[in-house]
Amino acid sequence: MRTLRYGTLLTALTLLTSTACTASQPPGSPESTAGGGGTRTVRPVAGCGAHSWTDPADLSPTRTPARCDKGAPAPRPLAEPRRLTIATGTLSAEYVAPLQVAVDKGEFKKEGLDVTLKVLPTPDSLPLLAKGDIDALWAAPEAAVMNGIRGGFDIRWVAANFSPDPKSRSGLWVRLKDGENAGQVTMAGRRMGTMIGKGSVIAYPMEKALEKHGGGLDEIRYQQLGSADVLTALQNGGVDSAWLLDPVWRRVDGAPGYAFLGGQPLGEPLGGMLYGPGLLNDDVDAGVALLRAYLRTVNTYFPADYKSDATFVTYLAKLLKTDEAILRSTPSLRMDWEIRSGTTDRLQAAYKAQGVAEGDPLPESRTVNRSLYEEAVGHTP
């Protein structure tokens, strides 16, 4: 799993330090195969029936996420154990909970996987993924990922994470100036705090919110901050606005001087699991096993109303090292492993508007691979 791919690495490293780049042919296989070894046999999976897959073209905000029965898909332990490292920008955010639970409950071990979660920003993780020092990213198809793929990285978005509950106010929050209210805010020129800075997937929903408030993506000043610093910077005036996730936004909700301007589209996940050439091509069995454990964790522990289980919320708060009262005060996330059609097209359009992407947009066949989670649930497109 630690195969070094120096040509890919050097090409991508050059790309990531310069926005002037040219397209190259992708080294990986198209989505019609589950890896470099060609097509794989997909068999029906017990407990994963018609409800375990939804049409990717369904963008309805009321779409019910795919689900298998509790405990499904059942483990299929690998013949030989694997050690895998997944990088993530934070371990305390609620959207990371399925990974934390899968580790804690032994769901990865049931597949023969010894998984370590490592905190790393996405830009730092990308060259490590190409080099083989990490095996997957729990992140999003940020602009850095798209630029990396364009420059030669063999990376695909292989599973999604969540979409918000309609009652959630996770998203763009702003400190109001004198005379402003939630319906009348001038955003042009404001400084925004974000974990990623320019080129984050939040550019897509932000663009929609900014259209209503006199600002464009190219008129905002971005300040990259650590996950624990975004809220603090907003509260102490270090930034004028910030993208606040569940359950962090509850700390300013209802407080005087703050307004919520808009959040992630309902029913459309914007992040999740990213694989490099190792799990995409060299060891597809391990790649499918990792997703199988993730899907089983969602099906077993994260029903639509998982926060109605008081005992589970207490457990989750301890696992995430977050305030239990705050965690209880926000609606359950809609955990959702499926990737919608056209999401990476819309993201790339937003990156273009920010001025952080050059060249022609990448087709979905070079950014997304749904075949691994489809194999995990036994679905044949």
CSV table of C-alpha atoms in Angstrom, one decimal, residues 8 11-12 15 21-27 147-154 362-363 366:
chain,number,residue,atom,x,y,z
A,8,THR,CA,2.8,11.7,-10.3
A,11,THR,CA,4.0,16.7,-11.3
A,12,ALA,CA,1.3,17.4,-8.6
A,15,LEU,CA,1.0,22.2,-9.7
A,21,CYS,CA,-0.7,24.4,-15.2
A,22,THR,CA,-1.7,22.4,-18.2
A,23,ALA,CA,-4.0,19.4,-18.3
A,24,SER,CA,-2.6,15.8,-18.6
A,25,GLN,CA,-4.1,12.5,-19.2
A,26,PRO,CA,-5.5,10.8,-16.0
A,27,PRO,CA,-3.5,7.7,-15.0
A,147,ASN,CA,-5.9,21.3,-9.5
A,148,GLY,CA,-4.0,18.2,-8.3
A,149,ILE,CA,-6.0,15.9,-10.5
A,150,ARG,CA,-5.5,18.3,-13.5
A,151,GLY,CA,-1.8,18.1,-12.9
A,152,GLY,CA,-1.6,14.3,-12.6
A,153,PHE,CA,-2.8,13.2,-9.3
A,154,ASP,CA,-4.8,9.9,-9.6
A,362,LEU,CA,-12.6,18.4,-15.3
A,363,PRO,CA,-15.3,15.9,-16.4
A,366,ARG,CA,-11.9,12.2,-13.6
